[in-house]
Amino acid sequence: MQPHVTDRVASSLDGFRIEVPSWGFANTGTRFGKFLQPAAAATIDEKFADAAQVHALTGICPTVALHVSWDFERGLDSAAAVAQLAHRHGVAPGSVNPNLFQDQIYKFGSFGNPDAHVRSRAVRHVVDSVQIAGRLHSRDVALWFADGSNYPGTANIRMRRTWFEEGMRAAHSALARDQRLLVEYKPFEPAFYHTDIADWGMALPLARAAGPQARVLVDTGHHYLSQNIEQIVAWLLAEGMLGGFHFNDRRYADDDLTLGSIDPYQIFRIFHEILFFEHETGTRADVAYMIDQSHNLKGKIEAMIQTVTVAQELYAKAALVDHRRLAVAQAASGLVDAESLLQDAFSTDVRPAIREWRTARGLPIDPLQAFRDSGYLERITAERAGRSAAATTSYA
Ligand code: LRH
Ligand code: MN
């Protein structure tokens, strides 16, 4: 491998970290059912243990995204115990995700609910989540809303927008100086006529209305198939409003499949826009890279290792784009030259350089094989198999 490639790959990987979701280790399903895996994690202790395996084998995912209703049985009162557990497993709590979509009171919405009492309950939950994040020294609170409607005429869309602004401002005012609100958009599901925060063009003004510590979160599965996601990323970078990503892949809708399984070039193009921005501005984009997937059929830990290593590979490939020559080709409208610079980088096999990077850091050259050889799966399967099916009822 040419030395400059190895060096570029190594320096790019030194700065690349990606956050794993606690819910990615638990039994999850679709509305048509859930196929239980005996080794799946059901407690936050087990989720941290499995996440620690992935971090120990890859070296690049030290933080775990947490979901308030699924990981904090007693809300704020669970924060200290959760922090201790994370520390014991050698990982750190990451972004905190409030849950404004499972409680029965949210049938007609949370921040957008016509019932002011429900709206204030929802704001209360987000403020509690901000405090939980504070106790965990977590920087980001990631807000996703299932709010919307299923039939035309049943919702006052403009009135709900006003309620969202009010709720966002209240949530933002609870933030500590070093915390951020990440506003996630989604075009549909579970609402199938309108969703209150349906796209980036709605999330951006709402984040601005919330306050200076709010940013937009891009979940790659939350776009129509024909949307150009990397263009949205480029605009959010230019606006200084890109806060982070929920990475996954999809063939049709919000399928939550493993990153790069359907369209690896999509993720490459996103990483390219960020690295090109950093090259041009000489600044580091303040972006949280996070995974948001539900592994309904694949082994949970194997799927997570696969995701983390594929993300690492695509980031390394994007770091190989010759930005100086690209700028020249773009300025000259050298279409083939410009596109070829991306295709050359994308088609470069960076795996030998990544193996060298891992070896130099005492990491296994093949994390997946190392996991299979570790016997960890057999051990947790035996330990966890005994528990009743009842222990696996919640979404994650
Ligand atoms: C909604 C979403 C959101 C999470 C949930 C698990 O589709 O992307 O980010 O809270 O998945
Ligand atoms: Mn998401």
XYZ file of N, CA and C in Angstrom, residues 56-174:
357
model
N -13.935 -2.889 22.779
C -12.649 -3.560 23.032
C -12.076 -4.144 21.743
N -12.951 -4.577 20.851
C -12.506 -5.245 19.612
C -12.235 -4.262 18.474
N -12.853 -3.063 18.528
C -12.680 -2.119 17.418
C -11.915 -0.861 17.848
N -12.007 -0.503 19.128
C -11.299 0.659 19.664
C -11.911 2.005 19.322
N -13.081 2.035 18.687
C -13.606 3.322 18.195
C -15.036 3.631 18.629
N -15.593 2.903 19.584
C -16.960 3.261 20.005
C -17.052 3.282 21.539
N -16.420 4.306 22.159
C -16.334 4.386 23.626
C -17.636 4.825 24.298
N -18.618 5.330 23.509
C -19.845 5.820 24.162
C -21.067 5.053 23.674
N -22.091 5.004 24.542
C -23.316 4.263 24.252
C -24.515 5.198 24.346
N -25.305 5.286 23.258
C -26.519 6.105 23.268
C -27.554 5.410 24.149
N -28.272 6.203 24.944
C -29.228 5.639 25.906
C -30.628 6.169 25.641
N -31.618 5.323 25.918
C -33.008 5.710 25.713
C -33.684 5.744 27.078
N -34.254 6.893 27.432
C -34.677 7.130 28.805
C -35.628 6.059 29.327
N -36.684 5.742 28.573
C -37.668 4.782 29.103
C -37.153 3.359 29.101
N -36.197 3.035 28.236
C -35.721 1.664 28.136
C -34.523 1.395 29.036
N -33.780 2.450 29.401
C -32.531 2.242 30.159
C -32.528 2.854 31.559
N -33.560 3.638 31.888
C -33.602 4.280 33.209
C -34.931 3.943 33.872
N -34.965 2.785 34.557
C -36.248 2.321 35.126
C -36.845 3.383 36.053
N -35.979 4.042 36.857
C -36.517 5.027 37.814
C -36.126 6.442 37.387
N -36.050 6.660 36.054
C -35.766 8.006 35.551
C -34.497 8.584 36.151
N -34.566 9.853 36.606
C -33.406 10.567 37.136
C -32.744 9.779 38.275
N -33.537 9.066 39.069
C -32.993 8.311 40.209
C -32.130 7.145 39.765
N -32.208 6.763 38.489
C -31.364 5.662 37.995
C -30.030 6.160 37.463
N -29.896 7.476 37.307
C -28.716 8.026 36.613
C -27.402 7.610 37.258
N -27.287 7.726 38.563
C -26.007 7.405 39.228
C -25.640 5.944 39.011
N -26.629 5.055 39.144
C -26.351 3.613 38.975
C -25.941 3.314 37.534
N -26.598 3.972 36.577
C -26.259 3.756 35.163
C -24.833 4.246 34.889
N -24.481 5.388 35.466
C -23.117 5.921 35.276
C -22.090 4.947 35.840
N -22.379 4.402 37.004
C -21.458 3.429 37.632
C -21.289 2.187 36.749
N -22.411 1.685 36.238
C -22.363 0.482 35.388
C -21.512 0.730 34.148
N -21.711 1.886 33.540
C -20.936 2.201 32.329
C -19.450 2.194 32.671
N -19.138 2.843 33.790
C -17.735 2.934 34.206
C -17.159 1.541 34.434
N -17.968 0.673 35.077
C -17.490 -0.695 35.377
C -17.168 -1.456 34.087
N -17.931 -1.176 33.028
C -17.699 -1.899 31.771
C -16.706 -1.188 30.854
N -16.191 -0.018 31.313
C -15.173 0.655 30.496
C -15.734 1.385 29.293
N -17.025 1.744 29.349
C -17.600 2.591 28.311
C -18.184 3.825 28.990
N -18.635 4.794 28.200
C -19.211 6.018 28.781
C -20.618 6.240 28.244
N -21.507 6.795 29.078
C -22.835 7.142 28.574
C -22.697 8.171 27.458
N -23.479 7.991 26.400
C -23.448 8.935 25.278
C -24.716 9.768 25.246
N -25.238 9.984 24.060
C -26.426 10.826 23.906
C -27.607 10.206 24.644
N -28.465 11.111 25.160
C -29.655 10.676 25.902
C -30.883 10.938 25.029
N -31.695 9.894 24.830
C -32.874 9.975 23.961
C -34.151 9.901 24.783
N -34.880 11.040 24.940
C -36.175 10.963 25.606
C -37.127 10.083 24.789
N -38.179 9.567 25.448
C -39.158 8.730 24.743
C -40.525 9.404 24.838
N -40.918 10.035 23.735
C -42.200 10.756 23.684
C -43.146 10.046 22.727
N -43.003 8.689 22.615
C -43.839 7.996 21.630
C -44.489 6.719 22.144
N -44.129 6.271 23.375
C -44.715 4.994 23.809
C -45.820 5.166 24.849
N -45.746 6.252 25.621
C -46.743 6.427 26.678
C -48.128 6.651 26.058
N -49.175 6.059 26.642
C -50.543 6.164 26.105
C -50.995 7.623 25.961
N -50.482 8.503 26.824
C -50.954 9.906 26.761
C -50.524 10.573 25.461
N -49.581 9.969 24.734
C -49.066 10.608 23.508
C -49.822 10.172 22.249
N -51.073 9.615 22.440
C -51.839 9.141 21.278
C -51.999 10.242 20.236
N -52.275 11.452 20.662
C -52.466 12.551 19.708
C -51.275 13.508 19.730
N -50.119 12.979 20.173
C -48.904 13.790 20.121
C -48.355 14.105 21.488
N -47.168 14.712 21.456
C -46.494 15.113 22.700
C -46.359 16.642 22.706
N -45.303 17.206 22.167
C -45.159 18.671 22.072
C -46.274 19.262 21.196
N -46.834 18.431 20.287
C -47.846 18.940 19.364
C -49.267 18.576 19.749
N -49.455 18.028 20.943
C -50.778 17.558 21.362
C -51.710 18.732 21.669
N -52.948 18.718 21.158
C -53.893 19.816 21.449
C -54.160 20.001 22.942
N -53.913 18.969 23.745
C -54.147 19.027 25.194
C -52.910 19.613 25.884
N -53.057 20.827 26.421
C -51.926 21.530 27.043
C -51.313 20.721 28.177
N -52.147 19.941 28.856
C -51.638 19.127 29.962
C -50.636 18.099 29.437
N -50.974 17.477 28.306
C -50.061 16.490 27.710
C -48.780 17.179 27.242
N -48.931 18.377 26.655
C -47.728 19.100 26.196
C -46.797 19.368 27.376
N -47.364 19.773 28.501
C -46.461 20.084 29.626
C -45.851 18.807 30.202
N -46.603 17.685 30.155
C -45.996 16.400 30.577
C -44.806 16.065 29.682
N -44.971 16.313 28.401
C -43.902 15.981 27.442
C -42.677 16.852 27.691
N -42.905 18.148 27.916
C -41.774 19.049 28.186
C -41.081 18.616 29.485
N -41.875 18.217 30.457
C -41.331 17.744 31.743
C -40.388 16.551 31.517
N -40.816 15.622 30.643
C -39.996 14.433 30.369
C -38.679 14.826 29.708
N -38.734 15.800 28.801
C -37.496 16.234 28.136
C -36.579 16.951 29.131
N -37.152 17.779 29.993
C -36.334 18.459 31.009
C -35.696 17.430 31.944
N -36.444 16.391 32.318
C -35.865 15.302 33.138
C -34.716 14.634 32.384
N -34.914 14.446 31.085
C -33.879 13.794 30.266
C -32.624 14.654 30.182
N -32.811 15.979 30.110
C -31.664 16.900 30.113
C -30.909 16.775 31.437
N -31.655 16.645 32.522
C -31.001 16.493 33.837
C -30.298 15.144 33.953
N -30.912 14.109 33.412
C -30.239 12.798 33.396
C -28.913 12.933 32.647
N -28.958 13.590 31.491
C -27.735 13.780 30.702
C -26.695 14.540 31.525
N -27.159 15.533 32.287
C -26.241 16.296 33.125
C -25.551 15.396 34.148
N -26.352 14.526 34.792
C -25.790 13.599 35.795
C -24.764 12.649 35.165
N -24.957 12.326 33.908
C -24.064 11.374 33.221
C -22.908 12.078 32.524
N -22.874 13.415 32.618
C -21.885 14.189 31.847
C -22.007 13.910 30.346
N -23.253 13.655 29.915
C -23.524 13.479 28.479
C -23.833 14.831 27.881
N -23.289 15.073 26.707
C -23.436 16.397 26.076
C -24.757 16.531 25.333
N -25.161 15.453 24.617
C -26.284 15.583 23.696
C -27.578 14.939 24.179
N -28.678 15.683 23.988
C -30.019 15.140 24.182
C -30.657 15.100 22.798
N -30.935 13.872 22.314
C -31.441 13.694 20.941
C -32.965 13.568 20.975
N -33.625 14.516 20.304
C -35.091 14.588 20.349
C -35.704 14.097 19.054
N -36.438 12.982 19.133
C -37.261 12.554 17.996
C -38.725 12.507 18.432
N -39.611 13.030 17.557
C -41.031 13.090 17.860
C -41.822 12.263 16.849
N -42.683 11.368 17.350
C -43.564 10.586 16.468
C -44.790 11.413 16.086
N -44.873 12.614 16.635
C -46.059 13.477 16.477
C -46.468 13.686 15.022
N -47.798 13.623 14.786
C -48.336 13.896 13.459
C -49.788 13.481 13.421
N -50.303 13.199 12.234
C -51.700 12.778 12.099
C -51.833 11.745 10.985
N -52.981 11.085 10.975
C -53.195 10.042 9.953
C -54.234 10.426 8.912
N -54.944 11.514 9.124
C -56.009 11.869 8.180
C -56.052 13.380 7.936
N -56.303 13.795 6.669
C -56.359 15.225 6.331
C -57.397 15.956 7.183
N -57.027 17.166 7.595
C -57.983 18.010 8.309
C -58.049 17.738 9.803
N -57.410 16.677 10.268
C -57.562 16.324 11.696
C -56.583 17.074 12.590
N -55.586 17.773 12.013
C -54.598 18.491 12.840
C -54.410 19.908 12.324
N -54.287 20.876 13.261
C -53.941 22.245 12.854
C -52.417 22.310 12.803
N -51.872 22.123 11.629
C -50.421 21.977 11.459
C -49.676 23.218 11.935
N -50.236 24.423 11.651
C -49.545 25.665 12.046
C -49.595 25.844 13.572
N -50.738 25.496 14.165
C -50.860 25.633 15.626
C -49.879 24.701 16.311
N -49.765 23.459 15.784
C -48.829 22.497 16.382
C -47.396 23.012 16.256
N -47.084 23.669 15.136
C -45.730 24.209 14.958
C -45.431 25.210 16.066
N -46.420 26.045 16.404
C -46.240 27.026 17.488
C -45.994 26.312 18.813
N -46.766 25.240 19.077
C -46.573 24.487 20.319
C -45.180 23.856 20.356
N -44.702 23.392 19.189
C -43.353 22.808 19.163
C -42.300 23.857 19.500
N -42.478 25.066 18.941
C -41.506 26.133 19.254
C -41.475 26.375 20.763
N -42.684 26.434 21.372
C -42.759 26.679 22.827
C -42.054 25.550 23.591
N -42.347 24.315 23.202
C -41.745 23.173 23.898
C -40.238 23.145 23.736
N -39.779 23.453 22.525
C -38.326 23.431 22.266
C -37.615 24.492 23.097
N -38.233 25.683 23.166
C -37.592 26.760 23.941
C -37.505 26.350 25.421
N -38.576 25.726 25.912
C -38.577 25.295 27.322
C -37.496 24.240 27.549
N -37.354 23.317 26.620
C -36.327 22.264 26.742
C -34.943 22.890 26.692
N -34.748 23.832 25.759
C -33.436 24.464 25.595
C -33.036 25.225 26.859
N -34.028 25.825 27.509
C -33.702 26.634 28.708
C -33.237 25.760 29.859
N -33.464 24.460 29.773
C -33.009 23.541 30.841
C -31.575 23.073 30.614
